[in-house]
Tab-separated table of C-alpha atoms in Angstrom:
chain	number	residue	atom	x	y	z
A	30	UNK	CA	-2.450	-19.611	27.275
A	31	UNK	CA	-2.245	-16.286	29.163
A	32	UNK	CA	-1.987	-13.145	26.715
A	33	UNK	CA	0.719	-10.659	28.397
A	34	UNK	CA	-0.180	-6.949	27.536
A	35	UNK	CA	2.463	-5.958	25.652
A	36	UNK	CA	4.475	-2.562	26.466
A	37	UNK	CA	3.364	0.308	24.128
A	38	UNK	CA	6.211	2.007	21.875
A	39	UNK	CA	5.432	4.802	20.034
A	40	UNK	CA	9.254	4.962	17.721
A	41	UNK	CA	10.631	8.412	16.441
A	42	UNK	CA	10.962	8.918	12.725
A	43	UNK	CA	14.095	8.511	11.216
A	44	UNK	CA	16.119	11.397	10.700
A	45	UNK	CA	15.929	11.554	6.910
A	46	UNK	CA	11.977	11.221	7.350
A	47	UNK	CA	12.032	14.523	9.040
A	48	UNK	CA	13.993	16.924	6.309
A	49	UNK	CA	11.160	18.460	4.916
A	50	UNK	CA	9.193	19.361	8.138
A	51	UNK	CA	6.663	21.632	6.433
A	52	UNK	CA	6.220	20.610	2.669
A	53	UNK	CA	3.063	17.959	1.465
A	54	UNK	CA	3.854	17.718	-2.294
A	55	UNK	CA	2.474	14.833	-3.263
A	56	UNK	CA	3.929	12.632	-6.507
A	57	UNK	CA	3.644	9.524	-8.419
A	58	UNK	CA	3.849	5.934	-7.698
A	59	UNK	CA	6.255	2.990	-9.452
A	60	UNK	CA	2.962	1.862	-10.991
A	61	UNK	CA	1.632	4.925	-12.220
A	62	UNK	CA	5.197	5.916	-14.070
A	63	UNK	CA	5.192	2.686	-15.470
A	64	UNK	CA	1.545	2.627	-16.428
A	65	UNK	CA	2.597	5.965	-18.439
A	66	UNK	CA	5.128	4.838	-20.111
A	67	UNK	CA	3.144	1.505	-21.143
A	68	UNK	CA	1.017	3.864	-22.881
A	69	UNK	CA	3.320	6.006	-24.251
A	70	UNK	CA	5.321	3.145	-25.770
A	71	UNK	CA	2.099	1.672	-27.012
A	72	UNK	CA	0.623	4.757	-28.382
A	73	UNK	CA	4.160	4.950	-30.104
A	74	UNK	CA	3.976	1.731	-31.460
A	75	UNK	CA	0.544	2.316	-33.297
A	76	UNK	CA	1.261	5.749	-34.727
A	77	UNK	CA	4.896	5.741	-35.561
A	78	UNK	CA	5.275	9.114	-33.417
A	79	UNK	CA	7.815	9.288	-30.390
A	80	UNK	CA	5.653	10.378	-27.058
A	81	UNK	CA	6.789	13.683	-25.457
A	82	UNK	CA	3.632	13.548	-22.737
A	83	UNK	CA	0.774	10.863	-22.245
A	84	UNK	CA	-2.420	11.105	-19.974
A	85	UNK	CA	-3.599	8.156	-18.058
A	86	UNK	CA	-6.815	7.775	-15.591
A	87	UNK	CA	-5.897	6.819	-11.817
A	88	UNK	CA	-7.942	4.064	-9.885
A	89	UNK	CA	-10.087	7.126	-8.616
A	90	UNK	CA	-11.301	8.100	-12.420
A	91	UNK	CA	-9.182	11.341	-12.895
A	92	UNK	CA	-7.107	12.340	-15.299
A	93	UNK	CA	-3.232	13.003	-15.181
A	94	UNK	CA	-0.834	13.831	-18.302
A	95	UNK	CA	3.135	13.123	-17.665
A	96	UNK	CA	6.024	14.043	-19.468
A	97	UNK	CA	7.636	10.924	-21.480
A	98	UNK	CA	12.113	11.152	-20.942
A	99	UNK	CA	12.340	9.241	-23.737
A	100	UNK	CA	10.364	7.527	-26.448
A	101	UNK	CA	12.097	5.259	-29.305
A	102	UNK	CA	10.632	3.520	-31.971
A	103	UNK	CA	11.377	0.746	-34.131
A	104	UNK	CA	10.304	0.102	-38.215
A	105	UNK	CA	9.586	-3.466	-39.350
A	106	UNK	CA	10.305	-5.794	-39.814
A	107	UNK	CA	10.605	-5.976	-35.628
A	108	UNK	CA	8.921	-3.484	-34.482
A	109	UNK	CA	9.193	-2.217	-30.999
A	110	UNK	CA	8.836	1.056	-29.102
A	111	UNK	CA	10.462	2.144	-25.980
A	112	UNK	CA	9.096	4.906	-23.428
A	113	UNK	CA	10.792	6.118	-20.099
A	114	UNK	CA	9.031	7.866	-17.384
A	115	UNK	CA	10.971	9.477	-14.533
A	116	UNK	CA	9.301	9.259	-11.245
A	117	UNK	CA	8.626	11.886	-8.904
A	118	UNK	CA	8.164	10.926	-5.452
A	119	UNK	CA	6.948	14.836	-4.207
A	120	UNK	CA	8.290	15.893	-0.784
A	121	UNK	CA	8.509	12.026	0.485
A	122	UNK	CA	11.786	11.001	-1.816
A	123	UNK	CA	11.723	7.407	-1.138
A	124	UNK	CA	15.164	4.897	-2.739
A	125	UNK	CA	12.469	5.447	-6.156
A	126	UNK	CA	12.504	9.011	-6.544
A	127	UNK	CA	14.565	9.988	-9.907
A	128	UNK	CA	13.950	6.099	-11.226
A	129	UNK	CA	13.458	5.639	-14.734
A	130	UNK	CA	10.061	3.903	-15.516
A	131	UNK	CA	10.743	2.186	-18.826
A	132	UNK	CA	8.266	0.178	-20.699
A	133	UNK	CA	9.552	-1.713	-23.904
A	134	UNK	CA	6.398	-2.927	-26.025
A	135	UNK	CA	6.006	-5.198	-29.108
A	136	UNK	CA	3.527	-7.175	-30.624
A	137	UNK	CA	2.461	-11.211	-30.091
A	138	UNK	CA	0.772	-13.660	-31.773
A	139	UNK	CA	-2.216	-14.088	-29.621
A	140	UNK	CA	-4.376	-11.480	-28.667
A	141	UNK	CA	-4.566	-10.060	-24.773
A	142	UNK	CA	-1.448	-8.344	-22.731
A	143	UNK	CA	1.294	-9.954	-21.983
A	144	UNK	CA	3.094	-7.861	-18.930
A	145	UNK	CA	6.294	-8.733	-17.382
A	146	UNK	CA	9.090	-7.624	-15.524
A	147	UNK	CA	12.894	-6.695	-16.878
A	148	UNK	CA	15.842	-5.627	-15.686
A	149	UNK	CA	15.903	-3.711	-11.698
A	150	UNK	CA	11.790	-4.936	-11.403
A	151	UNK	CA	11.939	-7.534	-8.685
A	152	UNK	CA	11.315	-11.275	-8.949
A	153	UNK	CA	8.903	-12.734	-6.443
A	154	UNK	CA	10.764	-16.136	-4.918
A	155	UNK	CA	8.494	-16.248	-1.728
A	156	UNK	CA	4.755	-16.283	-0.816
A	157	UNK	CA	2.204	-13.764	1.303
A	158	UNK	CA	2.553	-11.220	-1.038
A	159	UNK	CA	-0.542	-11.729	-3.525
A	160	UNK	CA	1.615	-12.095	-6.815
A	161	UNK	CA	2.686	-15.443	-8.197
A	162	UNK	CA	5.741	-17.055	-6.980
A	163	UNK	CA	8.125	-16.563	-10.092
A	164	UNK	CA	7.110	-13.595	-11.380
A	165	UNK	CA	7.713	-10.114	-11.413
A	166	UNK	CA	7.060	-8.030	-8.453
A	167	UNK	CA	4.161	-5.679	-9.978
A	168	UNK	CA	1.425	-5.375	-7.783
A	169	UNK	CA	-2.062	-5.640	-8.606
A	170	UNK	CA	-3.355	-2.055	-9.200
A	171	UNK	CA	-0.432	-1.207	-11.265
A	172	UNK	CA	-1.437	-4.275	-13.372
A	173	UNK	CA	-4.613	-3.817	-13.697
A	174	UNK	CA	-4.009	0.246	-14.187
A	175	UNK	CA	-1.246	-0.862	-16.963
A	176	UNK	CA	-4.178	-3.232	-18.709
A	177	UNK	CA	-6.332	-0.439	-18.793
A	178	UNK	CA	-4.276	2.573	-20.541
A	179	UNK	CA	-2.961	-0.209	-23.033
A	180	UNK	CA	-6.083	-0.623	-24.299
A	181	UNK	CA	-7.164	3.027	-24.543
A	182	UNK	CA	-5.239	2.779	-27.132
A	183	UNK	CA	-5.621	-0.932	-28.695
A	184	UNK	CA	-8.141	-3.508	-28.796
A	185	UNK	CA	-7.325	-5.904	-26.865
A	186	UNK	CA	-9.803	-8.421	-27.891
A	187	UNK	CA	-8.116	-8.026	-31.513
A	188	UNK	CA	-4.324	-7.715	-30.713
A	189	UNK	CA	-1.801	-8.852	-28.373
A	190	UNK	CA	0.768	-6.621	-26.911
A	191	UNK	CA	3.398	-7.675	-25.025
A	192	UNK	CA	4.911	-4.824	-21.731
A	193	UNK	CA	7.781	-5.510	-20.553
A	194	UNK	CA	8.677	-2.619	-17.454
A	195	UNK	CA	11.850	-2.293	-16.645
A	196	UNK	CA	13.668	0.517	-14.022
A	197	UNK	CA	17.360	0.384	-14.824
A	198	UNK	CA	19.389	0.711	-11.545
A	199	UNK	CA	16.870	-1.062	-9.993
A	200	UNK	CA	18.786	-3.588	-8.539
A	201	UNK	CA	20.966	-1.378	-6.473
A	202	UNK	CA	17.241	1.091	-5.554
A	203	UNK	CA	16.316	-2.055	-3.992
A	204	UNK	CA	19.194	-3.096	-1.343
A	205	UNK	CA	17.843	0.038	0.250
A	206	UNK	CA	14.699	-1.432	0.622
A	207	UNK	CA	13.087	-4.477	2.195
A	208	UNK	CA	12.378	-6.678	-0.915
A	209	UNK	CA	15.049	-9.017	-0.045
A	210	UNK	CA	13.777	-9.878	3.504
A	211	UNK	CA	10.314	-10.120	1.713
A	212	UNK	CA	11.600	-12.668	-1.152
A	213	UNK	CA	11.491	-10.337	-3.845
A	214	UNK	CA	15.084	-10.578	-5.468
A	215	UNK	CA	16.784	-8.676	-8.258
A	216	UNK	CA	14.958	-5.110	-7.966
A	217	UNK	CA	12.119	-3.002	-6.853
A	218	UNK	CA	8.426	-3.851	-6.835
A	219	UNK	CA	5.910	-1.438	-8.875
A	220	UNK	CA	3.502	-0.392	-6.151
A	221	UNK	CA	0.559	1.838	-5.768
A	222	UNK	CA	-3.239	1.554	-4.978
A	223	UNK	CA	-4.190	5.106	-5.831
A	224	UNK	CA	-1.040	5.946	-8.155
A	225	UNK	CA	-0.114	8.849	-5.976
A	226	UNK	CA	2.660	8.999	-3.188
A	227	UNK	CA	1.284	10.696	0.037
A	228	UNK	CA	4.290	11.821	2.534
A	229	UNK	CA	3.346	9.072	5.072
A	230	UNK	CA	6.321	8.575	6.389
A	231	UNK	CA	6.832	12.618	7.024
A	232	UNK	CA	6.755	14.447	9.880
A	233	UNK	CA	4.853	16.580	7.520
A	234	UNK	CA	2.052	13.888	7.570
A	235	UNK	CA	2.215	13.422	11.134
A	236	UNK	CA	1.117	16.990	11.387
A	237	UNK	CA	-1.543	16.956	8.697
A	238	UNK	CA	-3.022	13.696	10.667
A	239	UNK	CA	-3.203	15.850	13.750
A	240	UNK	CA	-4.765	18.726	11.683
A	241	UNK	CA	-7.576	16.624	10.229
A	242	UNK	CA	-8.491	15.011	13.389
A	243	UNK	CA	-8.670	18.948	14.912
A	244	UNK	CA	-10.881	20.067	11.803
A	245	UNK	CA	-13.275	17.013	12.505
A	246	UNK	CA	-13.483	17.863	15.931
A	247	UNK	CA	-14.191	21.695	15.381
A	248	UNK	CA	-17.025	20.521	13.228
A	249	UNK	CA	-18.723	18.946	16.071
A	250	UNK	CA	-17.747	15.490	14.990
A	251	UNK	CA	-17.190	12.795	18.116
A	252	UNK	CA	-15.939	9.380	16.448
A	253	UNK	CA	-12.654	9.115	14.528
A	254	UNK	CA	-12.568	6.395	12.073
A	255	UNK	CA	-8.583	5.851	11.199
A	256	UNK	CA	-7.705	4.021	8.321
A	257	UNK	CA	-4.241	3.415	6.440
A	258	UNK	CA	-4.696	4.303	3.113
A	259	UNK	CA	-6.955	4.460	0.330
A	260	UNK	CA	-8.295	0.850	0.199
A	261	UNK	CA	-8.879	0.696	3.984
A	262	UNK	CA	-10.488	3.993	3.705
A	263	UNK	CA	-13.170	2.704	0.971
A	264	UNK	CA	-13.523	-0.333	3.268
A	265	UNK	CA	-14.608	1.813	6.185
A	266	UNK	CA	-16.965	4.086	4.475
A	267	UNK	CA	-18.809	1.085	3.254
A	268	UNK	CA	-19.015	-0.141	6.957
A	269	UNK	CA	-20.250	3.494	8.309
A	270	UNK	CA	-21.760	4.987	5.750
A	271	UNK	CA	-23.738	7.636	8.377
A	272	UNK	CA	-20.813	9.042	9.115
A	273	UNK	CA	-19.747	12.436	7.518
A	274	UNK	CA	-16.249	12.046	4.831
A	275	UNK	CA	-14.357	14.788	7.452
A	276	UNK	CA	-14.740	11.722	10.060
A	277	UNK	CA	-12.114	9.517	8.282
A	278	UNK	CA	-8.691	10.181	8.326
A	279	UNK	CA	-5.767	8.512	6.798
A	280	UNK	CA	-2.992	7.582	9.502
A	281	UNK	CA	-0.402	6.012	7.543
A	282	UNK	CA	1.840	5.012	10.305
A	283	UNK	CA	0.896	7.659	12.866
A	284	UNK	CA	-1.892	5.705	14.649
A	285	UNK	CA	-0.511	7.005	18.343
A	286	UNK	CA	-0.333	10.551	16.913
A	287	UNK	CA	-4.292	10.362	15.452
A	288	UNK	CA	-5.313	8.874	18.913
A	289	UNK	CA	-3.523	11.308	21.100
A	290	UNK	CA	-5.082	14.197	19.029
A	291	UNK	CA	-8.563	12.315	19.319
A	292	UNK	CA	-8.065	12.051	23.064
A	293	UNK	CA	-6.960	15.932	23.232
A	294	UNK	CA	-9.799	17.124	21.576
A	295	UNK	CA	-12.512	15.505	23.451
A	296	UNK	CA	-13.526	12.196	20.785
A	297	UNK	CA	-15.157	9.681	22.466
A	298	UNK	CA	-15.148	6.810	19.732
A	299	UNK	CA	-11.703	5.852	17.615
A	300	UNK	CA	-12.780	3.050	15.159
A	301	UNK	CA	-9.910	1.728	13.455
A	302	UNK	CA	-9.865	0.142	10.150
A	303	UNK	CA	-6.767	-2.019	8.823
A	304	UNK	CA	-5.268	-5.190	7.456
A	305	UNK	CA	-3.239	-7.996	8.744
A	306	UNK	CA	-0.188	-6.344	8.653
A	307	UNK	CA	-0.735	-3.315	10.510
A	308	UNK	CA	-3.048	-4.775	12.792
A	309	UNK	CA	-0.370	-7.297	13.874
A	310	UNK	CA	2.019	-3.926	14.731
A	311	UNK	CA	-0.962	-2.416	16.662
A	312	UNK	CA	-1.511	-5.537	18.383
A	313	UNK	CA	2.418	-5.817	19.788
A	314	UNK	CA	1.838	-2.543	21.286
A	315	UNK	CA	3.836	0.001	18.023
A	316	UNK	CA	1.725	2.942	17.619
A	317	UNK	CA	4.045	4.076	14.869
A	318	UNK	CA	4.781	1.878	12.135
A	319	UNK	CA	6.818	3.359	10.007
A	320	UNK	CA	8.759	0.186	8.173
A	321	UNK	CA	12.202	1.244	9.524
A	322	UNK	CA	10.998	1.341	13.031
A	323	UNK	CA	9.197	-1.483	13.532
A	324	UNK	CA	7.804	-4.798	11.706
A	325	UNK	CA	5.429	-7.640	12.006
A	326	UNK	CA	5.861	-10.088	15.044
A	327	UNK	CA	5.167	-12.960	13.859
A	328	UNK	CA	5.710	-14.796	16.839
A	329	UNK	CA	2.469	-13.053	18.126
A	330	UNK	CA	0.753	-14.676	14.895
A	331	UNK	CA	1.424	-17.659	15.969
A	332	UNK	CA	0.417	-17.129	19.596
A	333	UNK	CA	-2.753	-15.493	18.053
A	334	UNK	CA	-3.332	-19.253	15.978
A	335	UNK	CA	-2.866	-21.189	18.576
A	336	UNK	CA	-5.151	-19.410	20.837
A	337	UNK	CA	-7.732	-19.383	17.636
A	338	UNK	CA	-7.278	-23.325	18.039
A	339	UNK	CA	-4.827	-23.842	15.296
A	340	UNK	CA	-2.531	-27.146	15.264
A	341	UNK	CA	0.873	-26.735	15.959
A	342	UNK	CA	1.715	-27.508	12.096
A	343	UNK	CA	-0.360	-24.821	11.468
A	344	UNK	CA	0.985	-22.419	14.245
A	345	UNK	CA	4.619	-23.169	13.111
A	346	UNK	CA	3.470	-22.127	9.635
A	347	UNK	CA	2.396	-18.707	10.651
A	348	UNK	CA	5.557	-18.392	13.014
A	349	UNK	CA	7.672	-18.908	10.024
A	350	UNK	CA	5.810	-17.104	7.929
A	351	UNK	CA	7.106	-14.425	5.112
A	352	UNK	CA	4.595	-11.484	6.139
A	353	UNK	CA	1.331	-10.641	7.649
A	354	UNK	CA	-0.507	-11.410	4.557
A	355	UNK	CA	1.270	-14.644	4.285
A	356	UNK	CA	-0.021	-15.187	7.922
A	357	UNK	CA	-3.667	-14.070	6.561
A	358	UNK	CA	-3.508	-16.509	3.859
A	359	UNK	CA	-2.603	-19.645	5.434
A	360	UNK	CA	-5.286	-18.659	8.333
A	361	UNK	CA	-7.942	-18.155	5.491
A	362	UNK	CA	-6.671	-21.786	3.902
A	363	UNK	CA	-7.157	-23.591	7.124
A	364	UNK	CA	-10.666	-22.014	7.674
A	365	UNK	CA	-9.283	-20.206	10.993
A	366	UNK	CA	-9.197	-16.615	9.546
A	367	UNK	CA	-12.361	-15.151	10.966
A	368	UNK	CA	-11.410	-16.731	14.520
A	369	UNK	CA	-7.756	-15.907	14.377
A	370	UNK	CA	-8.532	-12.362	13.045
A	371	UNK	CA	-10.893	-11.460	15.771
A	372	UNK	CA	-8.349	-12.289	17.810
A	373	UNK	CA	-6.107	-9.996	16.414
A	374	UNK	CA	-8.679	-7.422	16.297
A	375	UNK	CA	-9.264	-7.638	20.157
A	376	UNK	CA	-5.749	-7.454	20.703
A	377	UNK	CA	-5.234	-4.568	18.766
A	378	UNK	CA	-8.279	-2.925	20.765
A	379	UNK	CA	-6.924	-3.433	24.191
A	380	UNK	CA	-3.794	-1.744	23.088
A	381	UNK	CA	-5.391	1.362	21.688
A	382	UNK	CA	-7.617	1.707	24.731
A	383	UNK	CA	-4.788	1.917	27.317
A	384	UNK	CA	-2.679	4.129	24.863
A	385	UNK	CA	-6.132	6.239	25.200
A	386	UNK	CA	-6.359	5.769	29.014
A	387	UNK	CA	-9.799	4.194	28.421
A	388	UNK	CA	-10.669	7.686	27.224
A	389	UNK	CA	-12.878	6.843	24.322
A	390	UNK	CA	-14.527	3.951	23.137
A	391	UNK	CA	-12.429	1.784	20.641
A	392	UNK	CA	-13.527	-0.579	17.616
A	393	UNK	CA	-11.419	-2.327	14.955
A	394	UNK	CA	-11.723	-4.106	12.030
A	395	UNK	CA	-9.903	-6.444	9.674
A	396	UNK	CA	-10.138	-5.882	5.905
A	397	UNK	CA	-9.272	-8.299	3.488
A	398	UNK	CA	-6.291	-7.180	0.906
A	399	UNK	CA	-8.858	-5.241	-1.732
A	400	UNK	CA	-10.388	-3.326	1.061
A	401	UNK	CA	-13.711	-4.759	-0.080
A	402	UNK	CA	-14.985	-6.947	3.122
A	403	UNK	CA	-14.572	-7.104	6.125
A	404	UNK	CA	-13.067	-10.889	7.159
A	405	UNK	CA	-12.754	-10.305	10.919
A	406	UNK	CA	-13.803	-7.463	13.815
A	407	UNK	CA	-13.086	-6.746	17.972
A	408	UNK	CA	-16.861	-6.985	18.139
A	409	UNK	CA	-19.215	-5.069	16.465
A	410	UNK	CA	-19.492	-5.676	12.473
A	411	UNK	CA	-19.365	-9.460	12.015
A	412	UNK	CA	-17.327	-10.833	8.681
């Protein structure tokens, strides 16, 4: 099969991605709202005492207090407390901003945490997205961040607790959002890997991932390592730990914009650090990724299989498949992931080099979805 170089597209930002042109307030994630008002309704449910403001620690170890809306609480002989946390999304308003995070807590019989999803929190009906078919859409940080302020404040090993997060209006957040396309029906999803919202989709950020690759470069710096967020970023320091913290940046979707600057200011390495999902963007030739301008081809998946020497069942499996971590997943279940991921990884380097000119040297590398291995590479780390 002959791989055709695909054009390179480097999409505008929406309009309403470019009304604050200027402004990098930062705010809170779904999961870290909800994780405070888990612990506000818990805290409430062990002293008695309504919650005006509750701290909880961030994946990162700090510290953050918030201010509890609302906190109800119930006397026996059911009793039950109530907390609502309203999220602030900082200068990158997403279809979230103003939602109310509300946790409703109670006791069980058996001891451990019992989390689930109410009404406006998404059910999961499809797979490739890491969370049980079935359940509710609450990612995997905000669980595990939710797990963890419960029991600052019980002993788990002693009592259950049941959570139960709920964001009312949910359901109508989420037609404004791409959970239905993804299988994730009747609400949002509670998100977050750091618990923070960084503009990323802001022209804002565009300009502060031009600025960052300029203040490496003024510092005598020559190799760029780009990464997408936090996890990716944690990935990549692991892989090139020589390299001083100003050399990695975090791109969001503005890949084309961190190259160009690289390229500008006289880099001569990019490494680039990512998962499937982005990768397979980069690898159709979309240097900005923002979700509403672009999204995974999963026809190129499929093409990648087959070239990794996939069976047809196989590459019609990935073709149909819900997402680029579906893709991942059945590649990793049929023992093709490291093969099919190089793949990707070499695709994804060819396109970066011409949207350089051949200007620097370019390496990339496939995480897996905790951003604690590397499972594929164009070349030079091998999984």
């Amino acid at each position: 099969m002959t791989y055709a170089e695909p054009p390179l597209r480097e999409p505008d930002l929406p309009r309403t991605a470019k009304v604050r042109p200027t402004a990098l307030r930062t705010g809170w994630t779904t999961g870290a709202c909800a994780t405070a008002a888990a612990k506000a309704a818990v805290t409430a449910l062990v002293t008695g005492v309504p919650q005006r403001e509750v701290e909880i620690g961030l994946p990162d170890g700090r510290r953050v207090r918030f201010p509890v809306d609302r906190c109800d609480v119930t006397a026996p002989p059911d009793p039950h407390a109530e907390a609502v946390v309203v999220k602030d999304a900082g200068d990158d308003p997403d279809v979230t901003h103003g939602a109310r995070l509300t946790a409703t807590v109670g006791w069980r019989t058996t001891t451990g945490l019992d989390l689930d999803g109410g009404p406006g929190v998404g059910t999961v009906t499809k797979p490739g997205l890491g969370l049980p078919v079935g359940g509710p859409a609450i990612n995997e940080t905000p669980r595990r961040m939710i797990g963890q302020a419960v029991a600052e404040v019980v002993d788990l090993t002693e009592v259950g607790v049941r959570v139960v997060v709920s964001v009312p209006d949910g359901e109508r957040m989420a037609r404004k959002t791409t959970n239905r396309r993804l299988g994730i029906l009747g609400g949002i999803s509670i998100l977050g890997t750091t618990g923070i919202v960084r503009p990323f989709s802001t022209a804002s950020w565009r300009a502060s991932v031009v600025q960052a690759v300029h203040v490496m470069a003024a510092q005598g710096e020559r190799t760029v390592v780009l990464c997408t967020g936090g996890r990716t970023e944690r990935a990549a320091r692991a892989l090139l730990p020589e390299l001083p913290e100003v050399c990695f940046v975090e791109v969001g979707d503005f890949t084309g914009a961190a190259v160009t600057a690289a390229v500008d200011d006289g880099m001569t390495g990019v490494v680039f650090v990512g998962m499937a999902g982005k990768l397979a963007k980069l690898a159709a030739g979309i240097l900005m990724t923002h979700y509403t301008r672009s999204k995974v081809d999963l026809s190129l998946l499929g093409a990648v299989t087959a070239e990794a020497g996939g069976d047809p069942e196989l590459v019609a499996a990935v073709t149909a498949a819900n997402t680029g971590r579906h893709a991942y997943e059945l590649w990793a279940a049929a023992g093709l992931l490291g093969p099919a991921g190089d793949l990707l990884c070499r695709r994804v380097r060819q396109v970066l080099l011409r949207f350089a000119a051949h200007a620097v040297t370019v390496d990339v590398a496939m995480v897996d979805f905790a951003g604690d291995r590397v499972v594929a590479s164009s070349g030079r780390w091998a999984a």
